[in-house]
Amino acid sequence: MKVLMTGITGFIGHHLGEKLLSEGHEVFAIIRPTSKVEELSKNLRDNVKFFTYDTDNTILDIITDLCVEDNRPDVVYHLAANFLNAHHFEDIKFLVQSNITFGTELLDAMTANNIYNFVNTGTMSQHFEDAEYSPTNLYAATKECFENIIKFYSEVRNLRCISLHLFDTYGADDKRGKIFGLLKKIADSGETLKMSPGGQLIDVVYVDDVVDAFITAGNYLAKNQYDYCGTYGVSSMNPIPLRNVAKIFEEVSGKKLSIEWGGRPYRQREIMIPWKSFKTLPGWSPKINLREGIKKLFAES
C-alpha cells in the first residue's frame, strides 16, 4: 500500500512511519522547510520519500506529481499540527495556517487527484465537559474548524474520513515536555516540580496503541469499508487522578518524586474529567496499561 503522511517528524508521526515501513508499505511524507528530518531514525531517513512544502512547491504540485509518477496514495494520514495550550496574539496566524489552511490545501489537492481516503487527527480537548463541541483552547477550536471543512469535502467531493480524537499520549523518546517526560526528569534529577492540586483525571495512551488505532483506521479506508467513517476517541478507557499517576510512576520506577502539589493553579478551562461520550473505533482497544507503559518508557529510553 502507498501511504502519504503529514507530521512524520512529530512524536506520534515518526512512530506511525516506523510501523508502516515495518508492515511493508511505501511511505511518502510532506514536510515543512523547518522540519527536523535529521532527527528521525536512519530507517525513516533512508526509506521515506520526503517532499518539502513551500511557496515554490505547493501541496497541489507535490500530490499531482505523485499521481503522475503512478504513486497515488491509497491512504493519507494527517498528523501535522501546531499545538499550543494557550496562545498569544502573534500565534493566531500560524495556528490558522498550520491547523486549517494547510489541511484544506491538502484536501483540495487530494480530491483534485482522485485521492479520497483520509485519516485525520483531532483532540479530546474539543470536548470540554463532555460536550459534542466545546474547545478548551484556540488550538482545539482550529481543529474543530478543520473538521467542518472536512465535512464539505466529504459531502461535495466524496472524501472518506476517519477522525481520531486523541487523549494524552506518552512513550519513549517523547520530547514534547508532557507529564511523563517531566516526571522522568525529576525522578532522575531530584528536582522539585510544581504542579496543580492534582485532582484532574488523566487519560493516557501509550504511543504503540495510538499507532495501532491509526493503522486500523487506514486499513478500513484502504479496504473500502466506508461504513467506519466518522469520529472516534483513542482512550485508555481508564482515566485516573493525576496524583495517582504520579504514585504509580513512583512504584514502577522505584524512585521518589519531589512534587509540590498545588504549587501552580489549575489552568483556565482545565479538563477535570476527560471526554466520556466518545465512540471507540471498531476492532481497536488499548493493550498497554499504565504500569506496563511506564516500564516500557524506562526500558526503551
XYZ file of C-alpha atoms in Angstrom:
301
model
C 0.000 0.000 0.000
C 1.152 3.553 -0.752
C 0.744 5.970 2.138
C 1.153 9.735 2.346
C 1.788 11.312 5.752
C 1.975 14.761 7.253
C 3.533 15.285 10.670
C 6.072 12.476 10.362
C 8.659 14.417 12.384
C 6.276 14.631 15.351
C 6.199 12.193 18.258
C 3.271 10.090 17.032
C 4.109 10.635 13.375
C 7.555 9.091 13.476
C 6.248 6.062 15.382
C 3.499 5.647 12.780
C 6.032 5.965 9.973
C 8.190 3.220 11.501
C 5.168 0.927 11.866
C 4.030 1.496 8.284
C 7.509 0.706 6.952
C 7.714 -2.440 9.107
C 4.476 -3.640 7.526
C 5.950 -3.201 4.044
C 4.092 -0.062 2.967
C 5.591 2.591 0.718
C 5.658 5.845 2.690
C 5.728 9.409 1.362
C 5.790 12.444 3.647
C 5.069 16.142 3.197
C 7.273 18.285 5.435
C 7.932 21.981 6.082
C 11.300 23.573 5.232
C 11.887 23.826 9.001
C 11.088 20.148 9.724
C 13.952 18.404 11.559
C 14.298 15.359 9.327
C 17.861 14.860 10.555
C 16.474 13.914 13.979
C 14.490 10.996 12.566
C 15.800 7.435 12.638
C 18.073 6.228 9.859
C 15.307 3.844 8.824
C 12.900 6.717 8.195
C 15.524 8.927 6.535
C 16.543 6.125 4.175
C 13.141 4.661 3.320
C 10.610 7.516 3.342
C 10.398 9.817 0.326
C 10.146 13.392 1.609
C 8.553 16.336 -0.188
C 9.098 19.862 1.133
C 6.054 22.100 1.090
C 6.759 25.785 0.446
C 5.724 28.618 -1.863
C 7.691 27.125 -4.753
C 6.414 23.578 -4.317
C 2.797 23.610 -3.200
C 0.824 20.675 -1.844
C -1.032 20.546 -5.151
C 2.311 20.297 -7.010
C 3.503 17.506 -4.719
C 0.367 15.376 -4.922
C -0.102 15.929 -8.665
C 3.500 14.845 -9.284
C 2.992 11.756 -7.124
C -0.029 10.717 -9.148
C 1.714 11.367 -12.479
C 4.531 9.089 -11.324
C 1.998 6.345 -10.507
C 2.471 6.831 -6.772
C -1.129 7.772 -5.982
C -1.528 7.203 -2.215
C -4.102 4.682 -1.040
C -4.442 6.496 2.302
C -3.403 9.906 3.620
C -2.593 10.228 7.337
C -2.785 13.834 8.527
C -0.919 14.362 11.803
C 0.727 17.747 11.212
C -0.448 20.407 13.653
C 0.649 23.401 15.652
C -0.229 22.734 19.297
C -0.427 25.490 21.899
C -2.127 25.128 25.267
C -2.509 28.890 25.435
C -1.908 31.356 22.643
C -0.734 34.935 22.276
C -1.942 37.351 19.622
C 1.098 36.726 17.439
C 0.367 32.954 17.423
C -3.011 33.253 15.701
C -1.770 33.447 12.117
C 0.450 30.373 12.485
C -2.264 28.379 14.293
C -4.736 29.055 11.498
C -2.197 28.383 8.756
C -0.971 25.144 10.323
C -4.249 23.684 11.550
C -6.745 24.958 8.978
C -5.154 26.333 5.788
C -2.561 23.578 5.351
C -5.126 20.815 5.837
C -7.616 22.463 3.477
C -4.983 22.714 0.757
C -4.196 19.053 1.363
C -7.851 18.014 0.965
C -8.255 20.095 -2.167
C -5.123 18.641 -3.746
C -6.173 15.102 -2.785
C -9.661 15.270 -4.248
C -8.385 17.045 -7.378
C -6.222 13.965 -7.947
C -8.888 11.368 -7.066
C -7.475 10.508 -3.637
C -10.299 10.071 -1.162
C -9.099 8.095 1.907
C -8.156 10.388 4.775
C -7.298 9.704 8.436
C -7.488 12.926 10.439
C -6.121 13.735 13.894
C -8.299 15.587 16.385
C -8.161 16.053 20.135
C -10.312 15.298 23.137
C -9.827 18.962 24.084
C -12.518 19.722 21.511
C -14.956 18.273 24.078
C -14.708 20.310 27.288
C -17.095 18.972 29.954
C -18.074 16.115 27.620
C -19.714 18.438 25.077
C -20.098 17.431 21.451
C -18.070 20.554 20.780
C -16.615 22.942 23.342
C -12.940 23.864 22.838
C -10.614 24.199 25.793
C -8.262 26.472 23.846
C -7.785 28.080 20.429
C -5.829 25.050 19.226
C -8.882 22.844 19.801
C -11.065 25.442 18.082
C -8.889 25.325 14.966
C -9.075 21.527 14.929
C -12.877 21.735 15.001
C -12.878 24.345 12.229
C -10.875 21.990 10.061
C -13.291 19.130 10.740
C -16.120 21.327 9.462
C -14.089 21.797 6.284
C -13.642 18.013 6.066
C -17.440 17.753 6.108
C -17.619 19.931 2.986
C -15.134 17.739 1.116
C -16.941 14.604 2.307
C -20.341 15.792 1.122
C -19.285 17.540 -2.089
C -16.140 15.725 -3.265
C -16.630 12.195 -1.914
C -13.818 12.336 0.643
C -13.877 9.390 3.064
C -12.580 10.264 6.515
C -11.971 8.647 9.877
C -11.110 11.253 12.506
C -9.269 10.065 15.609
C -9.549 12.344 18.636
C -6.537 11.654 20.808
C -6.335 11.762 24.585
C -2.964 12.272 26.290
C -0.191 10.183 24.764
C 3.226 9.081 26.002
C 6.160 6.837 25.224
C 9.917 6.685 24.897
C 11.765 9.465 23.019
C 8.951 11.943 23.662
C 10.461 15.448 23.583
C 7.197 17.387 23.945
C 7.532 18.250 27.638
C 4.466 16.199 28.566
C 3.729 14.834 32.030
C 5.761 11.608 31.813
C 8.795 13.389 30.444
C 8.598 15.807 33.373
C 8.164 13.006 35.907
C 11.093 11.085 34.462
C 13.243 14.217 34.535
C 12.621 14.927 38.236
C 12.949 11.223 39.073
C 16.462 11.307 37.605
C 17.476 14.761 38.856
C 15.745 15.032 42.236
C 14.363 18.450 41.301
C 11.034 19.631 42.690
C 8.179 20.059 40.226
C 5.355 22.487 40.935
C 2.044 21.017 39.833
C -1.668 21.729 40.156
C -3.546 20.230 43.124
C -3.701 17.014 41.056
C -7.391 16.196 41.232
C -7.966 16.139 37.473
C -8.454 12.773 35.807
C -5.756 11.881 33.291
C -6.409 9.562 30.336
C -3.050 8.484 28.887
C -2.476 6.091 25.979
C 0.883 4.533 25.124
C 2.134 5.521 21.671
C 2.121 1.939 20.335
C -1.619 1.723 20.991
C -2.177 5.111 19.348
C -0.288 3.970 16.253
C -2.406 0.816 16.107
C -5.530 2.990 16.046
C -4.187 4.895 13.024
C -3.228 1.663 11.259
C -6.667 0.170 11.922
C -8.394 3.276 10.567
C -6.206 3.381 7.460
C -6.819 -0.286 6.732
C -10.594 0.219 6.877
C -10.393 3.002 4.316
C -7.965 1.136 2.050
C -10.382 -1.802 2.015
C -13.309 0.487 1.130
C -15.005 -0.174 4.467
C -16.552 3.275 4.452
C -19.212 2.403 6.988
C -16.457 3.065 9.566
C -16.097 6.720 8.536
C -16.735 9.002 11.490
C -15.137 10.320 14.677
C -13.653 8.118 17.396
C -11.875 8.670 20.700
C -8.494 6.996 21.258
C -8.679 6.485 25.022
C -7.053 4.290 27.652
C -10.617 3.579 28.897
C -9.264 4.121 32.417
C -8.769 7.783 33.416
C -7.225 8.231 36.865
C -6.365 11.251 39.050
C -3.066 12.941 38.304
C -1.880 12.288 41.881
C -2.432 8.561 41.313
C -0.490 8.716 38.045
C 2.491 10.118 39.959
C 2.121 7.442 42.660
C 2.094 4.625 40.092
C 5.114 6.205 38.399
C 6.974 6.125 41.713
C 6.020 2.485 42.336
C 7.086 1.293 38.883
C 10.270 3.351 38.673
C 11.278 2.786 42.282
C 12.139 6.485 42.502
C 10.649 9.080 44.826
C 9.226 12.140 43.087
C 9.533 15.614 44.594
C 6.245 17.280 43.655
C 4.755 20.419 45.141
C 1.043 19.717 44.749
C -0.866 22.974 44.398
C 2.338 24.807 43.502
C 0.526 26.190 40.499
C -3.203 26.688 39.902
C -5.353 24.696 37.545
C -5.332 26.070 34.011
C -8.217 28.096 32.697
C -10.758 25.512 31.466
C -8.715 22.677 32.985
C -10.212 19.357 31.934
C -11.095 17.746 35.263
C -13.000 14.824 33.738
C -11.993 13.762 30.199
C -14.426 13.303 27.331
C -16.644 10.290 28.066
C -19.287 10.132 25.328
C -16.926 9.137 22.520
C -17.220 6.117 20.242
C -14.341 3.620 20.079
C -13.023 2.564 16.683
C -14.301 -0.976 15.998
C -11.511 -3.530 16.095
C -9.253 -1.371 18.262
C -8.667 -1.303 22.003
C -5.681 -0.245 24.148
C -3.391 -3.134 25.033
C -0.741 -1.457 27.196
C -1.882 -0.442 30.667
C -0.287 2.373 32.627
C 2.152 0.239 34.635
C 3.289 -1.613 31.511
C 3.637 1.674 29.656
C 5.845 3.197 32.349
C 8.051 0.092 32.314
C 8.375 0.425 28.522
C 9.144 4.116 28.947
C 12.214 3.278 31.035
C 13.220 0.188 29.060
C 13.168 1.969 25.689
C 14.717 5.276 26.794
